[in-house]
Amino acid sequence: EPEVTQTPSHQVTQMGQEVILRCVPISNHLYFYWYRQILGQKVEFLVSFYNNEISEKSEIFDDQFSVERPDGSNFTLKIRSTKLEDSAMYFCASRSTGIQPQHFGDGTRLSIL
Amino acid sequence: GQQVMQIPQYQHVQEGEDFTTYCNSSTTLSNIQWYKQRPGGHPVFLIQLVKSGEVKKQKRLTFQFGEAKKNSSLHITATQTTDVGTYFCAGGNTGGFKTIFGAGTRLFVKA
């Protein structure tokens, strides 16, 4: 069964540095999402992306964050000037249409030191 | 902004007992999705409800969507140890561009 693939599985970065989290959505999917989950807490919506542009974003998704679909397969989340509170699990998800199930990747654990 | 509340936060049951988690949205939803997350894992889609008053069953799991499309519940009959994990409801808006998760209910099942 097709899967959403995320790399790296774990990223350790110094505070203030920039990180790029990578995702390869399922190939025929058109809707892409990033979520964040701080350890032991709920899954928080960050941003959705459709038709090569951001569809919706949450209050969390400020100027520190950006997303890109640089080619036909990758979907990236860039976090600039990382802070300690950015430490979390970041999940990418994709779906074929707006009403089909979302498929989540295994996540990238981001640790900011 | 839109909020999705979910209770209880934790539930400990004996194997064979039933379990229910409840979800309530501050606004009318286009749809409600339910996910299960095992410790260390990612959310796994269980079901999506779209219609007012809809009830769906998956084996021992029963999902309901309220008439006003603002609340939902998941009921597990005769829990098994394989049911352990955190169950999240997630409210979706029209178009599928935004999904707001509840805080989740972590289920512990004692054999």
PDB file of C-alpha atoms in Angstrom:
ATOM      1  CA  GLU A   1       0.000   0.000   0.000  1.00  0.00           C
ATOM      2  CA  PRO A   2       1.367   3.462  -0.879  1.00  0.00           C
ATOM      3  CA  GLU A   3       2.780   5.418   2.042  1.00  0.00           C
ATOM      4  CA  VAL A   4       3.690   8.973   2.930  1.00  0.00           C
ATOM      5  CA  THR A   5       7.445   9.083   3.514  1.00  0.00           C
ATOM      6  CA  GLN A   6       9.151  11.564   5.792  1.00  0.00           C
ATOM      7  CA  THR A   7      12.853  12.259   6.241  1.00  0.00           C
ATOM      8  CA  PRO A   8      14.773  12.470   8.419  1.00  0.00           C
ATOM      9  CA  SER A   9      13.149  10.443  11.184  1.00  0.00           C
ATOM     10  CA  HIS A  10      15.016  12.498  13.783  1.00  0.00           C
ATOM     11  CA  GLN A  11      16.598  15.923  13.394  1.00  0.00           C
ATOM     12  CA  VAL A  12      18.726  17.561  16.083  1.00  0.00           C
ATOM     13  CA  THR A  13      19.486  21.233  15.541  1.00  0.00           C
ATOM     14  CA  GLN A  14      20.983  24.110  17.475  1.00  0.00           C
ATOM     15  CA  MET A  15      18.625  26.901  18.438  1.00  0.00           C
ATOM     16  CA  GLY A  16      18.613  29.659  15.834  1.00  0.00           C
ATOM     17  CA  GLN A  17      19.422  27.355  12.942  1.00  0.00           C
ATOM     18  CA  GLU A  18      17.163  26.621  10.014  1.00  0.00           C
ATOM     19  CA  VAL A  19      15.745  23.173   9.352  1.00  0.00           C
ATOM     20  CA  ILE A  20      14.006  21.628   6.388  1.00  0.00           C
ATOM     21  CA  LEU A  21      11.714  18.683   6.933  1.00  0.00           C
ATOM     22  CA  ARG A  22      10.958  16.600   3.901  1.00  0.00           C
ATOM     23  CA  CYS A  23       7.929  14.632   2.847  1.00  0.00           C
ATOM     24  CA  VAL A  24       7.048  12.547  -0.157  1.00  0.00           C
ATOM     25  CA  PRO A  25       3.254  12.337  -0.332  1.00  0.00           C
ATOM     26  CA  ILE A  26       1.419   9.476  -1.992  1.00  0.00           C
ATOM     27  CA  SER A  27       1.873   9.943  -5.717  1.00  0.00           C
ATOM     28  CA  ASN A  28      -1.682  10.638  -6.884  1.00  0.00           C
ATOM     29  CA  HIS A  29      -2.608  12.809  -3.939  1.00  0.00           C
ATOM     30  CA  LEU A  30      -3.358  16.491  -4.419  1.00  0.00           C
ATOM     31  CA  TYR A  31      -3.843  17.813  -0.878  1.00  0.00           C
ATOM     32  CA  PHE A  32      -0.880  18.111   1.464  1.00  0.00           C
ATOM     33  CA  TYR A  33      -0.667  18.991   5.142  1.00  0.00           C
ATOM     34  CA  TRP A  34       1.805  19.598   7.930  1.00  0.00           C
ATOM     35  CA  TYR A  35       0.926  18.967  11.568  1.00  0.00           C
ATOM     36  CA  ARG A  36       2.879  19.303  14.776  1.00  0.00           C
ATOM     37  CA  GLN A  37       2.592  17.236  17.927  1.00  0.00           C
ATOM     38  CA  ILE A  38       4.447  18.277  21.044  1.00  0.00           C
ATOM     39  CA  LEU A  39       5.257  15.249  23.185  1.00  0.00           C
ATOM     40  CA  GLY A  40       2.185  13.963  24.946  1.00  0.00           C
ATOM     41  CA  GLN A  41      -0.089  16.603  23.450  1.00  0.00           C
ATOM     42  CA  LYS A  42      -2.589  16.798  20.650  1.00  0.00           C
ATOM     43  CA  VAL A  43      -1.956  16.968  16.929  1.00  0.00           C
ATOM     44  CA  GLU A  44      -1.933  20.606  15.806  1.00  0.00           C
ATOM     45  CA  PHE A  45      -2.740  21.723  12.283  1.00  0.00           C
ATOM     46  CA  LEU A  46      -0.063  23.927  10.740  1.00  0.00           C
ATOM     47  CA  VAL A  47      -0.829  24.324   7.045  1.00  0.00           C
ATOM     48  CA  SER A  48      -2.542  22.824   4.028  1.00  0.00           C
ATOM     49  CA  PHE A  49      -1.335  23.052   0.451  1.00  0.00           C
ATOM     50  CA  TYR A  50      -3.303  22.520  -2.731  1.00  0.00           C
ATOM     51  CA  ASN A  51      -2.810  23.510  -6.342  1.00  0.00           C
ATOM     52  CA  ASN A  52       0.694  24.784  -5.606  1.00  0.00           C
ATOM     53  CA  GLU A  53      -0.326  27.239  -2.956  1.00  0.00           C
ATOM     54  CA  ILE A  54      -1.204  27.426   0.714  1.00  0.00           C
ATOM     55  CA  SER A  55      -4.926  26.770   1.240  1.00  0.00           C
ATOM     56  CA  GLU A  56      -5.138  27.395   4.956  1.00  0.00           C
ATOM     57  CA  LYS A  57      -2.741  27.983   7.807  1.00  0.00           C
ATOM     58  CA  SER A  58      -3.076  28.127  11.552  1.00  0.00           C
ATOM     59  CA  GLU A  59      -1.974  30.814  13.990  1.00  0.00           C
ATOM     60  CA  ILE A  60       1.119  28.715  14.675  1.00  0.00           C
ATOM     61  CA  PHE A  61       2.228  28.990  11.052  1.00  0.00           C
ATOM     62  CA  ASP A  62       3.811  32.438  11.189  1.00  0.00           C
ATOM     63  CA  ASP A  63       6.660  33.986   9.207  1.00  0.00           C
ATOM     64  CA  GLN A  64       9.080  31.520  10.775  1.00  0.00           C
ATOM     65  CA  PHE A  65       7.543  28.748   8.696  1.00  0.00           C
ATOM     66  CA  SER A  66       7.277  28.148   4.973  1.00  0.00           C
ATOM     67  CA  VAL A  67       6.275  25.265   2.734  1.00  0.00           C
ATOM     68  CA  GLU A  68       7.313  24.339  -0.744  1.00  0.00           C
ATOM     69  CA  ARG A  69       6.615  21.724  -3.348  1.00  0.00           C
ATOM     70  CA  PRO A  70       9.853  22.073  -5.301  1.00  0.00           C
ATOM     71  CA  ASP A  71       9.123  19.262  -7.731  1.00  0.00           C
ATOM     72  CA  GLY A  72       6.404  16.762  -8.500  1.00  0.00           C
ATOM     73  CA  SER A  73       7.103  14.546  -5.510  1.00  0.00           C
ATOM     74  CA  ASN A  74       8.523  16.419  -2.519  1.00  0.00           C
ATOM     75  CA  PHE A  75       6.713  18.629  -0.021  1.00  0.00           C
ATOM     76  CA  THR A  76       8.927  20.472   2.453  1.00  0.00           C
ATOM     77  CA  LEU A  77       8.485  22.434   5.666  1.00  0.00           C
ATOM     78  CA  LYS A  78      11.154  25.005   6.447  1.00  0.00           C
ATOM     79  CA  ILE A  79      11.540  26.414   9.922  1.00  0.00           C
ATOM     80  CA  ARG A  80      13.794  29.445  10.240  1.00  0.00           C
ATOM     81  CA  SER A  81      15.534  30.617  13.424  1.00  0.00           C
ATOM     82  CA  THR A  82      14.424  27.588  15.397  1.00  0.00           C
ATOM     83  CA  LYS A  83      13.442  27.988  19.033  1.00  0.00           C
ATOM     84  CA  LEU A  84      13.405  25.504  21.884  1.00  0.00           C
ATOM     85  CA  GLU A  85       9.612  25.379  21.731  1.00  0.00           C
ATOM     86  CA  ASP A  86       9.763  24.162  18.128  1.00  0.00           C
ATOM     87  CA  SER A  87      10.831  20.768  19.466  1.00  0.00           C
ATOM     88  CA  ALA A  88       8.050  18.377  18.493  1.00  0.00           C
ATOM     89  CA  MET A  89       7.062  15.602  16.147  1.00  0.00           C
ATOM     90  CA  TYR A  90       6.150  16.969  12.737  1.00  0.00           C
ATOM     91  CA  PHE A  91       3.762  14.924  10.626  1.00  0.00           C
ATOM     92  CA  CYS A  92       3.121  15.275   6.937  1.00  0.00           C
ATOM     93  CA  ALA A  93      -0.173  14.009   5.528  1.00  0.00           C
ATOM     94  CA  SER A  94      -1.748  13.781   2.113  1.00  0.00           C
ATOM     95  CA  ARG A  95      -5.090  12.885   0.589  1.00  0.00           C
ATOM     96  CA  SER A  96      -6.362  12.423  -2.946  1.00  0.00           C
ATOM     97  CA  THR A  97      -9.389  14.701  -2.587  1.00  0.00           C
ATOM     98  CA  GLY A  98     -10.756  16.978   0.096  1.00  0.00           C
ATOM     99  CA  ILE A  99     -13.052  14.274   1.431  1.00  0.00           C
ATOM    100  CA  GLN A 100     -10.873  11.183   1.210  1.00  0.00           C
ATOM    101  CA  PRO A 101      -8.915   9.931   4.253  1.00  0.00           C
ATOM    102  CA  GLN A 102      -5.704  11.664   5.208  1.00  0.00           C
ATOM    103  CA  HIS A 103      -2.659   9.420   5.212  1.00  0.00           C
ATOM    104  CA  PHE A 104       0.029  10.361   7.704  1.00  0.00           C
ATOM    105  CA  GLY A 105       3.755   9.765   7.462  1.00  0.00           C
ATOM    106  CA  ASP A 106       5.737   8.366  10.376  1.00  0.00           C
ATOM    107  CA  GLY A 107       6.844  11.864  11.347  1.00  0.00           C
ATOM    108  CA  THR A 108      10.109  13.685  11.949  1.00  0.00           C
ATOM    109  CA  ARG A 109      11.118  14.194  15.538  1.00  0.00           C
ATOM    110  CA  LEU A 110      12.699  17.644  15.761  1.00  0.00           C
ATOM    111  CA  SER A 111      14.877  18.345  18.769  1.00  0.00           C
ATOM    112  CA  ILE A 112      16.136  21.900  19.270  1.00  0.00           C
ATOM    113  CA  LEU A 113      19.103  22.244  21.620  1.00  0.00           C
TER     114      LEU A 113
ATOM    115  CA  GLY B   1     -10.827  30.264  16.532  1.00  0.00           C
ATOM    116  CA  GLN B   2     -12.438  26.899  16.098  1.00  0.00           C
ATOM    117  CA  GLN B   3     -11.915  24.492  18.971  1.00  0.00           C
ATOM    118  CA  VAL B   4     -12.572  20.796  19.308  1.00  0.00           C
ATOM    119  CA  MET B   5     -12.895  19.500  22.846  1.00  0.00           C
ATOM    120  CA  GLN B   6     -12.553  15.829  23.680  1.00  0.00           C
ATOM    121  CA  ILE B   7     -13.196  13.931  26.893  1.00  0.00           C
ATOM    122  CA  PRO B   8     -12.093  12.082  28.859  1.00  0.00           C
ATOM    123  CA  GLN B   9      -8.367  12.660  28.703  1.00  0.00           C
ATOM    124  CA  TYR B  10      -7.630   9.148  29.956  1.00  0.00           C
ATOM    125  CA  GLN B  11      -9.652   6.002  30.447  1.00  0.00           C
ATOM    126  CA  HIS B  12      -8.567   2.839  32.190  1.00  0.00           C
ATOM    127  CA  VAL B  13     -10.743  -0.221  31.545  1.00  0.00           C
ATOM    128  CA  GLN B  14     -10.632  -3.907  32.231  1.00  0.00           C
ATOM    129  CA  GLU B  15     -10.476  -6.045  29.121  1.00  0.00           C
ATOM    130  CA  GLY B  16     -14.029  -6.786  28.033  1.00  0.00           C
ATOM    131  CA  GLU B  17     -15.460  -3.513  29.329  1.00  0.00           C
ATOM    132  CA  ASP B  18     -16.851  -0.879  27.007  1.00  0.00           C
ATOM    133  CA  PHE B  19     -15.236   2.483  26.270  1.00  0.00           C
ATOM    134  CA  THR B  20     -16.588   5.776  24.957  1.00  0.00           C
ATOM    135  CA  THR B  21     -14.881   9.032  24.032  1.00  0.00           C
ATOM    136  CA  TYR B  22     -16.773  12.227  23.285  1.00  0.00           C
ATOM    137  CA  CYS B  23     -15.967  15.118  21.049  1.00  0.00           C
ATOM    138  CA  ASN B  24     -17.530  18.578  20.901  1.00  0.00           C
ATOM    139  CA  SER B  25     -16.836  21.411  18.470  1.00  0.00           C
ATOM    140  CA  SER B  26     -17.328  25.118  19.090  1.00  0.00           C
ATOM    141  CA  THR B  27     -18.604  25.471  15.513  1.00  0.00           C
ATOM    142  CA  THR B  28     -20.621  23.389  13.068  1.00  0.00           C
ATOM    143  CA  LEU B  29     -18.392  20.956  11.230  1.00  0.00           C
ATOM    144  CA  SER B  30     -18.388  19.840   7.634  1.00  0.00           C
ATOM    145  CA  ASN B  31     -17.182  16.413   8.745  1.00  0.00           C
ATOM    146  CA  ILE B  32     -15.630  14.616  11.683  1.00  0.00           C
ATOM    147  CA  GLN B  33     -12.743  12.194  11.388  1.00  0.00           C
ATOM    148  CA  TRP B  34     -11.479   9.706  13.941  1.00  0.00           C
ATOM    149  CA  TYR B  35      -7.891   8.556  14.251  1.00  0.00           C
ATOM    150  CA  LYS B  36      -6.012   6.103  16.434  1.00  0.00           C
ATOM    151  CA  GLN B  37      -2.424   6.697  17.472  1.00  0.00           C
ATOM    152  CA  ARG B  38      -0.324   4.059  19.155  1.00  0.00           C
ATOM    153  CA  PRO B  39       2.536   5.223  21.410  1.00  0.00           C
ATOM    154  CA  GLY B  40       5.408   6.301  19.198  1.00  0.00           C
ATOM    155  CA  GLY B  41       3.291   6.016  16.083  1.00  0.00           C
ATOM    156  CA  HIS B  42       1.456   8.296  13.740  1.00  0.00           C
ATOM    157  CA  PRO B  43      -2.283   8.952  13.565  1.00  0.00           C
ATOM    158  CA  VAL B  44      -4.073   6.259  11.603  1.00  0.00           C
ATOM    159  CA  PHE B  45      -7.367   7.132   9.977  1.00  0.00           C
ATOM    160  CA  LEU B  46     -10.336   5.149  11.262  1.00  0.00           C
ATOM    161  CA  ILE B  47     -13.412   6.763   9.740  1.00  0.00           C
ATOM    162  CA  GLN B  48     -15.019   9.964   8.503  1.00  0.00           C
ATOM    163  CA  LEU B  49     -18.607  11.005   9.187  1.00  0.00           C
ATOM    164  CA  VAL B  50     -20.267  13.608   7.002  1.00  0.00           C
ATOM    165  CA  LYS B  51     -24.023  13.501   7.469  1.00  0.00           C
ATOM    166  CA  SER B  52     -26.026  14.890  10.351  1.00  0.00           C
ATOM    167  CA  GLY B  53     -26.995  12.075  12.741  1.00  0.00           C
ATOM    168  CA  GLU B  54     -24.803   9.573  10.923  1.00  0.00           C
ATOM    169  CA  VAL B  55     -23.861   6.324  12.669  1.00  0.00           C
ATOM    170  CA  LYS B  56     -21.192   4.001  11.344  1.00  0.00           C
ATOM    171  CA  LYS B  57     -19.872   0.724  12.678  1.00  0.00           C
ATOM    172  CA  GLN B  58     -16.565  -1.016  12.252  1.00  0.00           C
ATOM    173  CA  LYS B  59     -16.684  -4.349  14.038  1.00  0.00           C
ATOM    174  CA  ARG B  60     -16.669  -3.409  17.751  1.00  0.00           C
ATOM    175  CA  LEU B  61     -16.364   0.343  17.061  1.00  0.00           C
ATOM    176  CA  THR B  62     -19.429   2.567  16.701  1.00  0.00           C
ATOM    177  CA  PHE B  63     -19.091   6.163  15.548  1.00  0.00           C
ATOM    178  CA  GLN B  64     -21.804   8.810  15.803  1.00  0.00           C
ATOM    179  CA  PHE B  65     -22.114  12.327  14.423  1.00  0.00           C
ATOM    180  CA  GLY B  66     -24.589  14.595  16.156  1.00  0.00           C
ATOM    181  CA  GLU B  67     -27.669  16.084  14.543  1.00  0.00           C
ATOM    182  CA  ALA B  68     -26.210  19.575  14.761  1.00  0.00           C
ATOM    183  CA  LYS B  69     -22.853  18.348  13.378  1.00  0.00           C
ATOM    184  CA  LYS B  70     -21.070  19.750  16.417  1.00  0.00           C
ATOM    185  CA  ASN B  71     -20.478  16.617  18.436  1.00  0.00           C
ATOM    186  CA  SER B  72     -19.404  13.059  17.919  1.00  0.00           C
ATOM    187  CA  SER B  73     -18.610   9.917  19.853  1.00  0.00           C
ATOM    188  CA  LEU B  74     -16.667   6.718  19.478  1.00  0.00           C
ATOM    189  CA  HIS B  75     -17.808   3.672  21.391  1.00  0.00           C
ATOM    190  CA  ILE B  76     -15.807   0.460  21.647  1.00  0.00           C
ATOM    191  CA  THR B  77     -17.673  -2.627  22.801  1.00  0.00           C
ATOM    192  CA  ALA B  78     -15.820  -5.286  24.771  1.00  0.00           C
ATOM    193  CA  THR B  79     -12.367  -3.736  24.657  1.00  0.00           C
ATOM    194  CA  GLN B  80      -9.306  -5.835  23.891  1.00  0.00           C
ATOM    195  CA  THR B  81      -5.664  -5.177  24.731  1.00  0.00           C
ATOM    196  CA  THR B  82      -5.075  -4.365  21.064  1.00  0.00           C
ATOM    197  CA  ASP B  83      -7.363  -1.357  21.449  1.00  0.00           C
ATOM    198  CA  VAL B  84      -4.803   0.527  23.536  1.00  0.00           C
ATOM    199  CA  GLY B  85      -3.724   3.864  22.169  1.00  0.00           C
ATOM    200  CA  THR B  86      -4.943   7.424  21.882  1.00  0.00           C
ATOM    201  CA  TYR B  87      -8.129   8.109  19.967  1.00  0.00           C
ATOM    202  CA  PHE B  88      -8.437  11.517  18.376  1.00  0.00           C
ATOM    203  CA  CYS B  89     -11.434  13.150  16.829  1.00  0.00           C
ATOM    204  CA  ALA B  90     -10.724  15.796  14.206  1.00  0.00           C
ATOM    205  CA  GLY B  91     -13.155  18.316  12.788  1.00  0.00           C
ATOM    206  CA  GLY B  92     -12.899  19.173   9.122  1.00  0.00           C
ATOM    207  CA  ASN B  93     -14.030  22.290   7.317  1.00  0.00           C
ATOM    208  CA  THR B  94     -15.629  22.542   3.884  1.00  0.00           C
ATOM    209  CA  GLY B  95     -13.140  21.761   1.154  1.00  0.00           C
ATOM    210  CA  GLY B  96     -10.921  19.662   3.369  1.00  0.00           C
ATOM    211  CA  PHE B  97      -8.286  22.327   3.847  1.00  0.00           C
ATOM    212  CA  LYS B  98      -8.212  22.438   7.624  1.00  0.00           C
ATOM    213  CA  THR B  99      -8.555  19.749  10.261  1.00  0.00           C
ATOM    214  CA  ILE B 100      -8.656  20.593  13.961  1.00  0.00           C
ATOM    215  CA  PHE B 101      -7.825  17.743  16.307  1.00  0.00           C
ATOM    216  CA  GLY B 102      -9.257  17.177  19.732  1.00  0.00           C
ATOM    217  CA  ALA B 103      -6.887  16.570  22.619  1.00  0.00           C
ATOM    218  CA  GLY B 104      -7.375  12.816  22.362  1.00  0.00           C
ATOM    219  CA  THR B 105      -8.439  10.143  24.801  1.00  0.00           C
ATOM    220  CA  ARG B 106      -5.764   7.720  25.839  1.00  0.00           C
ATOM    221  CA  LEU B 107      -7.169   4.251  26.407  1.00  0.00           C
ATOM    222  CA  PHE B 108      -5.504   1.772  28.726  1.00  0.00           C
ATOM    223  CA  VAL B 109      -6.804  -1.799  28.732  1.00  0.00           C
ATOM    224  CA  LYS B 110      -5.887  -4.157  31.546  1.00  0.00           C
ATOM    225  CA  ALA B 111      -5.898  -7.849  30.736  1.00  0.00           C
TER     226      ALA B 111
END
